[in-house]
Amino acid sequence: MTDSTLDRVVRPVDRGVRTIAGVLAVLAALAIVVLMLAICADVVVRTATGASLPGMVELAESSLVVAVYLAIAWGLVRGEHVVVTLLTDRLGHRASHVLAIVAGIVVVVLLAWATVATFERAAEATRVGEERFGLVRWPLWPLRWAIVVGFAVTLVVALVQLVDAVRGRLPHREEVQRDA
Amino acid sequence: MTPDAAVATAVVVVVLIAALAIRIPVAFALGGAGLVGLVMLRDAEYATSVLGAAPFTTTASFSLTIVPMFILMGMFAVRARIAEHVFAIANRVVRRLPGGLGVATVMACAGFSAVSGSSIGTAATMARLSVGEMRKAGYPASLATALVAVAGTLGVMIPPSTFLVLYAIMASQSVAQMLAAGIVPGLMSAAAYMAYIMLIGSRQVRTPETLEDAVADAATGAARPSLPWRGLVRVVILFAIVIGGMYSGIFTSTESAAIGAVAALAMLVLERRRDGGRAILVHLRGALTDAGSTTAMVFLIIVGSAILSAFFVVARVPDAITDAVTALSLPPMVTMALLLVCLIPLGMVLESLSILVITVPILLPIAEAFGFDAIWLGVLIVKLIEIGMVTPPVGINCFVVAGTTGERPETVFKGVAPLFGVDLVVTTVLFLAPALVLWLPSLVRQ
Amino acid sequence: SSGGGGSAAGDDAIELTLATSAIAGTPNAAAQDWFLDAVEEATDGSVTFDRTAPESICTAAEIVECLRDGRADVGVTIPDYTPQYFPTVSVVGIPFVGQNSAAITASLYDLHTQDEQAVALMERNGLHYVSAWPVGRLLLGTDAPVESIADLQGISARASGPVVQQVLSDAGMSITAVTASESYEAVERGVIDGVGGAIDFAVNYRIMELLPYWTDPGIGQYSTFGMWFSADAWERLSAEQQEAVTAVEEEFNEGAAVEAFNDQAATQCDAMLEATTVDDLTAWSEDATEEWIDQVGDSAREAWTTVAADFGLEDPDSLLDAYEASLDEHAELEYVDATSSCVEAFATR
Ligand code: NA
Ligand code: NA
């Protein structure tokens, strides 16, 4: 396959998956808002009535899971996951290139494994109707799917980055805007 | 430990170092190394079970909501320019004091620890609030980030701390005494970090010229810009709400983080009100996305570390270390010291709550047989696990600060090295003088 | 994962991995350890257990999952954490039904070995049922004396056990969702002013340091600790080993579990008796309890029936009937309740 035919496949996938990752990141941010509001609502109602607002603790907990896993793909797109660069900085271009490919393969394998493993777990949790039962009954199985979605989209991002690495392009590491 | 387990452990350590060396993200390196070990000792199916379960069990917990909420509070506070204002004031007030800003940062971490029960939460929040300001004032990145990573560990030592509560429950000790026991060691550690900055760390600070000019101007009484006192007022209000609400029983320490985030959001709106609704929305959105990605980054590392912990349990590494040390038949003090020092490497790679669960049932009976106090032991265990969280090459707090500030982990570790020494001195003092730990609890009713 | 165990172990020697959430030194750990010791002895060491530290390989809420996926072979935890698997055991949650721990333990064993629905449910879950024993009578800890439902009004409290939370709430208490590990600090600062739970919550979570008034309102047994083998681990045992383990199970469920539990619970009572912070440990008068029973009526039974049906029991009513018939049958089982004796001992403290 020539570079241009490969590009015809990879670039739309790249664009598509970045869009999806971006949308998921927005949902993750909303989950953080929900988390904040759920805890505050519980505190306000408890202060007023002495009793908890049923379901708020469960909602907060669920929001945390959603916030974490829907944001990991965007983190990879922006190159925000923490890496140690001590060794690779001192290597020549060629050696760095080879190591980047090896690292990319390892990340892809781990993400694929994580996607399959969490998928199996989600399917099982759905089948048995996993829930928590406190002040209210709260289904847990949908959260398992949020994890699967998070890993699956991250896997595609990692695959695109691997293809780019093989072709000698550096993975997209956009400068993170930090206006302190 | 079986020979199989010993071989697997060696392989896991090598894989971990190799994975980190070739730039595999830390979370994947930790988790991947753990999975390799699990496949070696059990099988692929077992490893898959751990991998399928860990992402859920390590995040679906109400007590962990404190981490994203404090991170969010920090993001709001930065955009409300609170940090900028407070550090501008601190800079003026403490400018004659060598390392004044660093001292202020450590004090802020200690104060924040009186609210937060989480080291990672404290480190992530304070990194966002103070590293940028210290950099502006000429602090090298290594010093600025290391200070926050190390002072962040005060989060679990100074109450509230679910960590100390959990230890008290596991060791059948009074919770009130256990929490009281953390105060003196926490403040001692904070004082030691401050002494380090004032005496040694401050030599690395290169005050930027503009600042030197301003200082010179101030000295001659010329063009003294008015200080943004409202920042200080707001930080006092923020702390009053969070600490006051918690200690007066309106909300728990876990909930205090969300309340703090809302209060900081109100400050943001107040500060930016003249810029219009659109500008406020831009800041709101920015703070939320930043909080989201930092949260994901932090928790992914925790998941990786949980998978590695699963391997350490299956391989019975803590039992093996304990057996090896006790087999030496050294005097009780030496045996205990060795066992405690072995917590540092465990603290490096493992999520701190899992080390507590794994090691307390092993260490406590030994300590009690030797006649050591269980509360004193608990404080030392917590202290050493916390040191492990900032020890190179894989201290989790350092990764969190690196991830939050965009600095490299190596930079953080470089700055941590001397503070690591400071921590060891503090720990040695606590080890040799149990009265420092036990005096305050003795005043608390049982 | 399996290695040669004891000296008398033969070719079929097997080591099973335990995943537990019973903290060492608690009555639940004592019951668990009695069973594990007895099995090792009865099988001459051909079945041994790798007793991992509490919650080290699996967290409390994850233990059943660990049995199902093979990370552990024997699990000990609170069934209420994963209610979808245990609609049968949850009958214990119905307040005022079941006061005698020994009879409850024996009846639950009968159900899970004889009742078609319960047996089928365990099969579906991929579990071999060993036992479930009550965690102790429900105690209310408060900062003012509570002697009847009128005194419950407006008390803000943390309680465990789903049905109990509803009953306490219906009686006028304000139930809050505070986690167990945060309960101490929540009571200390007044986020909540009471707790409902077994005596081990008072003692092991140290709430007795904070709340002076403790009372047994007569709700009785309200939640359980359960023990299971994974079906897979059970099938790995030889026929002889299964037979030996079954004999131990019978002895365990016919009284040994509750006896081991109560022996250890006595030390918790000592802690209550010695605590200078505890002003009173009492029980409600029969009239006061009767008033509450009348108020609850059939509502708690109906609530249980609905939930149990949702979790896959086809005919919850017949299971409840079988349970109550079995309770009557075992009512003669010799039984001294650890919590009730503690209340008596406290009166003469
Ligand atoms: Na704290
Ligand atoms: Na009952």
XYZ file of N, CA, C and O in Angstrom, chain C residues 72-167:
384
model
N -10.687 -16.208 42.994
C -10.702 -16.811 44.318
C -11.577 -18.055 44.269
O -12.413 -18.201 43.372
N -11.366 -18.952 45.236
C -12.128 -20.206 45.266
C -13.184 -20.211 46.362
O -14.222 -20.836 46.227
N -12.863 -19.553 47.480
C -13.794 -19.485 48.597
C -13.954 -18.008 48.954
O -12.958 -17.293 49.073
N -15.209 -17.574 49.111
C -15.441 -16.161 49.394
C -16.252 -15.972 50.663
O -17.143 -16.771 50.963
N -15.909 -14.913 51.419
C -16.653 -14.575 52.626
C -16.908 -13.072 52.612
O -15.965 -12.286 52.642
N -18.170 -12.685 52.510
C -18.465 -11.259 52.514
C -19.951 -11.024 52.809
O -20.698 -11.970 53.067
N -20.369 -9.765 52.759
C -21.753 -9.400 53.024
C -22.572 -9.518 51.737
O -22.311 -8.802 50.776
N -23.543 -10.429 51.692
C -24.324 -10.626 50.464
C -25.046 -9.351 50.011
O -25.219 -9.138 48.815
N -25.434 -8.486 50.966
C -26.157 -7.265 50.601
C -25.363 -6.360 49.654
O -25.938 -5.505 48.993
N -24.029 -6.526 49.605
C -23.231 -5.695 48.695
C -23.539 -6.004 47.239
O -23.363 -5.150 46.376
N -23.918 -7.252 46.962
C -24.246 -7.639 45.586
C -25.630 -8.276 45.600
O -25.765 -9.487 45.422
N -26.673 -7.452 45.820
C -28.020 -7.977 46.069
C -28.554 -8.814 44.915
O -29.378 -9.702 45.144
N -28.087 -8.543 43.686
C -28.651 -9.269 42.551
C -28.407 -10.770 42.630
O -29.148 -11.549 42.051
N -27.383 -11.201 43.377
C -27.112 -12.633 43.480
C -27.858 -13.300 44.637
O -27.956 -14.511 44.682
N -28.318 -12.512 45.601
C -28.783 -13.129 46.849
C -30.179 -12.718 47.326
O -30.360 -12.353 48.486
N -31.188 -12.772 46.443
C -32.535 -12.443 46.924
C -33.009 -13.401 48.011
O -33.861 -13.038 48.816
N -32.428 -14.616 48.057
C -32.871 -15.581 49.071
C -32.370 -15.176 50.459
O -33.153 -15.015 51.392
N -31.057 -14.957 50.568
C -30.453 -14.628 51.860
C -31.022 -13.317 52.411
O -31.086 -13.106 53.614
N -31.482 -12.447 51.509
C -31.960 -11.143 51.945
C -33.248 -11.206 52.765
O -33.670 -10.203 53.317
N -33.866 -12.386 52.901
C -35.055 -12.486 53.777
C -34.710 -12.057 55.199
O -35.585 -11.582 55.933
N -33.459 -12.249 55.576
C -33.049 -11.897 56.940
C -33.248 -10.397 57.184
O -33.439 -9.963 58.318
N -33.258 -9.631 56.099
C -33.426 -8.190 56.225
C -34.809 -7.759 56.681
O -34.998 -6.619 57.111
N -35.786 -8.645 56.607
C -37.137 -8.265 57.033
C -37.127 -8.076 58.549
O -36.769 -8.995 59.286
N -37.478 -6.898 59.035
C -37.365 -6.621 60.459
C -38.356 -7.447 61.275
O -39.436 -7.799 60.786
N -37.990 -7.733 62.499
C -38.801 -8.461 63.488
C -38.978 -9.937 63.148
O -39.418 -10.716 63.969
N -38.675 -10.334 61.895
C -38.743 -11.744 61.541
C -37.358 -12.322 61.797
O -36.386 -11.880 61.215
N -37.266 -13.295 62.669
C -35.978 -13.925 62.922
C -35.220 -13.224 64.017
O -34.710 -12.121 63.828
N -35.180 -13.844 65.193
C -34.455 -13.277 66.323
C -33.321 -14.207 66.715
O -32.304 -13.762 67.229
N -33.494 -15.494 66.451
C -32.553 -16.510 66.889
C -31.520 -16.771 65.782
O -31.820 -17.362 64.759
N -30.290 -16.312 66.008
C -29.233 -16.437 65.004
C -29.009 -17.880 64.571
O -28.811 -18.167 63.384
N -29.012 -18.769 65.537
C -28.744 -20.178 65.233
C -29.842 -20.733 64.330
O -29.565 -21.443 63.352
N -31.106 -20.386 64.659
C -32.217 -20.878 63.840
C -32.159 -20.293 62.432
O -32.436 -20.979 61.446
N -31.779 -19.015 62.332
C -31.683 -18.383 61.007
C -30.615 -19.071 60.164
O -30.836 -19.410 58.996
N -29.446 -19.277 60.763
C -28.351 -19.906 60.026
C -28.766 -21.294 59.540
O -28.544 -21.650 58.375
N -29.386 -22.059 60.433
C -29.823 -23.413 60.059
C -30.905 -23.364 58.981
O -30.896 -24.149 58.029
N -31.847 -22.413 59.115
C -32.931 -22.323 58.132
C -32.407 -21.928 56.757
O -32.849 -22.463 55.737
N -31.470 -20.980 56.726
C -30.912 -20.573 55.438
C -30.196 -21.752 54.780
O -30.231 -21.929 53.560
N -29.538 -22.577 55.596
C -28.860 -23.753 55.042
C -29.880 -24.733 54.472
O -29.703 -25.267 53.380
N -30.969 -24.934 55.222
C -32.046 -25.794 54.714
C -32.532 -25.298 53.354
O -32.658 -26.067 52.405
N -32.803 -24.002 53.295
C -33.305 -23.423 52.037
C -32.345 -23.717 50.891
O -32.759 -24.145 49.817
N -31.059 -23.457 51.140
C -30.101 -23.549 50.042
C -29.670 -24.967 49.721
O -28.917 -25.190 48.766
N -30.137 -25.933 50.514
C -29.851 -27.319 50.156
C -31.118 -28.053 49.717
O -31.035 -29.073 49.045
N -32.289 -27.514 50.107
C -33.529 -28.248 49.818
C -34.525 -27.503 48.936
O -35.176 -28.096 48.087
N -34.668 -26.201 49.142
C -35.677 -25.456 48.386
C -35.234 -25.316 46.922
O -34.124 -24.847 46.637
N -36.129 -25.704 46.022
C -35.772 -25.724 44.597
C -35.314 -24.361 44.082
O -34.327 -24.242 43.369
N -36.070 -23.329 44.477
C -35.737 -21.991 43.985
C -34.354 -21.561 44.440
O -33.554 -21.029 43.655
N -34.074 -21.784 45.735
C -32.792 -21.341 46.279
C -31.643 -22.132 45.662
O -30.599 -21.568 45.320
N -31.839 -23.437 45.494
C -30.791 -24.273 44.906
C -30.519 -23.831 43.466
O -29.362 -23.666 43.053
N -31.608 -23.583 42.719
C -31.455 -23.171 41.317
C -30.743 -21.827 41.227
O -29.910 -21.596 40.343
N -31.055 -20.952 42.172
C -30.447 -19.615 42.156
C -28.923 -19.710 42.336
O -28.162 -19.065 41.611
N -28.493 -20.536 43.279
C -27.057 -20.680 43.517
C -26.371 -21.287 42.298
O -25.252 -20.934 41.952
N -27.072 -22.215 41.651
C -26.524 -22.824 40.450
C -26.334 -21.762 39.362
O -25.301 -21.675 38.724
N -27.376 -20.937 39.209
C -27.319 -19.854 38.226
C -26.161 -18.914 38.544
O -25.485 -18.408 37.664
N -25.925 -18.681 39.857
C -24.857 -17.778 40.273
C -23.461 -18.388 40.119
O -22.469 -17.681 40.250
N -23.410 -19.692 39.885
C -22.094 -20.334 39.821
C -21.429 -20.430 41.182
O -20.214 -20.308 41.302
N -22.253 -20.620 42.222
C -21.718 -20.675 43.580
C -22.174 -21.953 44.271
O -23.278 -22.443 44.025
N -21.315 -22.461 45.130
C -21.722 -23.540 46.032
C -21.931 -22.899 47.403
O -20.995 -22.360 47.996
N -23.166 -22.967 47.897
C -23.510 -22.307 49.156
C -22.882 -23.051 50.338
O -23.024 -24.271 50.443
N -22.201 -22.317 51.213
C -21.686 -22.925 52.441
C -22.537 -22.502 53.630
O -23.067 -23.341 54.350
N -22.680 -21.183 53.793
C -23.431 -20.711 54.953
C -23.707 -19.220 54.829
O -23.077 -18.522 54.029
N -24.669 -18.770 55.598
C -24.861 -17.338 55.824
C -25.323 -17.210 57.261
O -26.226 -17.949 57.670
N -24.634 -16.346 58.020
C -25.004 -16.191 59.422
C -25.264 -14.722 59.710
O -24.629 -13.841 59.113
N -26.222 -14.417 60.601
C -26.540 -13.021 60.888
C -25.361 -12.297 61.543
O -24.597 -12.901 62.292
N -25.234 -10.996 61.257
C -24.107 -10.223 61.783
C -24.378 -9.706 63.193
O -23.515 -9.075 63.780
N -25.558 -9.990 63.737
C -25.871 -9.544 65.101
C -27.089 -8.640 65.105
O -27.455 -8.068 64.076
N -27.705 -8.527 66.281
C -28.930 -7.729 66.388
C -28.651 -6.266 66.082
O -27.576 -5.759 66.378
N -29.659 -5.610 65.524
C -29.503 -4.195 65.203
C -29.510 -3.357 66.480
O -30.430 -3.450 67.293
N -28.454 -2.558 66.640
C -28.381 -1.607 67.746
C -28.473 -0.202 67.185
O -27.958 0.074 66.104
N -29.125 0.669 67.940
C -29.139 2.082 67.562
C -28.231 2.830 68.535
O -28.374 2.700 69.749
N -27.295 3.586 67.982
C -26.424 4.425 68.806
C -26.832 5.871 68.586
O -26.966 6.313 67.447
N -27.079 6.598 69.685
C -27.569 7.976 69.556
C -26.937 8.855 70.632
O -26.266 8.353 71.533
N -27.173 10.169 70.547
C -26.612 11.053 71.570
C -27.642 11.413 72.646
O -27.356 12.208 73.539
N -28.855 10.851 72.527
C -29.856 11.027 73.588
C -30.583 9.691 73.715
O -30.629 8.920 72.751
N -31.149 9.390 74.903
C -31.812 8.098 75.062
C -32.969 7.932 74.070
O -33.689 8.893 73.789
N -33.111 6.698 73.553
C -34.201 6.383 72.621
C -34.931 5.171 73.171
O -34.349 4.103 73.316
N -36.208 5.345 73.525
C -36.935 4.245 74.162
C -38.151 3.771 73.385
O -38.747 2.739 73.706
N -38.557 4.531 72.387
C -39.708 4.119 71.581
C -39.664 4.859 70.249
O -38.830 5.748 70.066
N -40.594 4.521 69.333
C -40.523 5.162 68.012
C -40.674 6.676 68.094
O -40.147 7.382 67.250
N -41.374 7.160 69.130
C -41.522 8.614 69.255
C -40.152 9.290 69.363
O -39.945 10.375 68.827
N -39.194 8.605 70.034
C -37.864 9.191 70.216
C -37.014 9.155 68.948
O -35.949 9.760 68.885
N -37.467 8.394 67.946
C -36.663 8.267 66.722
C -36.800 9.477 65.809
O -35.957 9.714 64.944
N -37.883 10.235 66.014
C -38.197 11.331 65.099
C -37.006 12.273 64.895
O -36.432 12.770 65.860
N -36.656 12.452 63.638
C -35.677 13.484 63.310
C -34.230 13.134 63.589
O -33.347 13.937 63.310
N -33.959 11.940 64.129
C -32.550 11.578 64.338
C -31.915 11.310 62.976
O -32.431 10.525 62.181
N -30.809 11.975 62.726
C -30.116 11.797 61.467
C -29.073 10.701 61.658
O -28.207 10.818 62.519
N -29.204 9.625 60.889
C -28.357 8.467 61.175
C -27.868 7.772 59.913
O -28.430 7.926 58.838
N -26.803 6.990 60.123
C -26.283 6.145 59.068
C -26.651 4.711 59.424
O -26.476 4.288 60.577
N -27.202 3.965 58.495
C -27.551 2.571 58.776
C -27.205 1.720 57.566
O -27.149 2.210 56.438
N -26.940 0.428 57.804
C -26.683 -0.461 56.675
C -27.840 -1.448 56.567
O -28.637 -1.578 57.488
N -27.933 -2.152 55.458
C -29.039 -3.082 55.245
C -30.185 -2.350 54.566
O -30.796 -1.475 55.160
N -30.472 -2.696 53.284
C -31.436 -1.933 52.498
C -32.841 -1.856 53.109
O -33.416 -0.775 53.190
N -33.388 -2.994 53.547
C -34.757 -2.961 54.059
C -34.807 -2.182 55.377
O -35.723 -1.399 55.624
N -33.776 -2.387 56.211
C -33.728 -1.694 57.491
C -33.705 -0.174 57.294
O -34.381 0.570 58.007
N -32.941 0.275 56.305
C -32.886 1.720 56.060
C -34.289 2.270 55.800
O -34.656 3.331 56.290
N -35.066 1.503 55.018
C -36.425 1.934 54.699
C -37.298 1.966 55.957
O -38.043 2.916 56.187
N -37.169 0.934 56.788
C -37.989 0.845 58.001
C -37.644 1.977 58.969
O -38.534 2.615 59.537
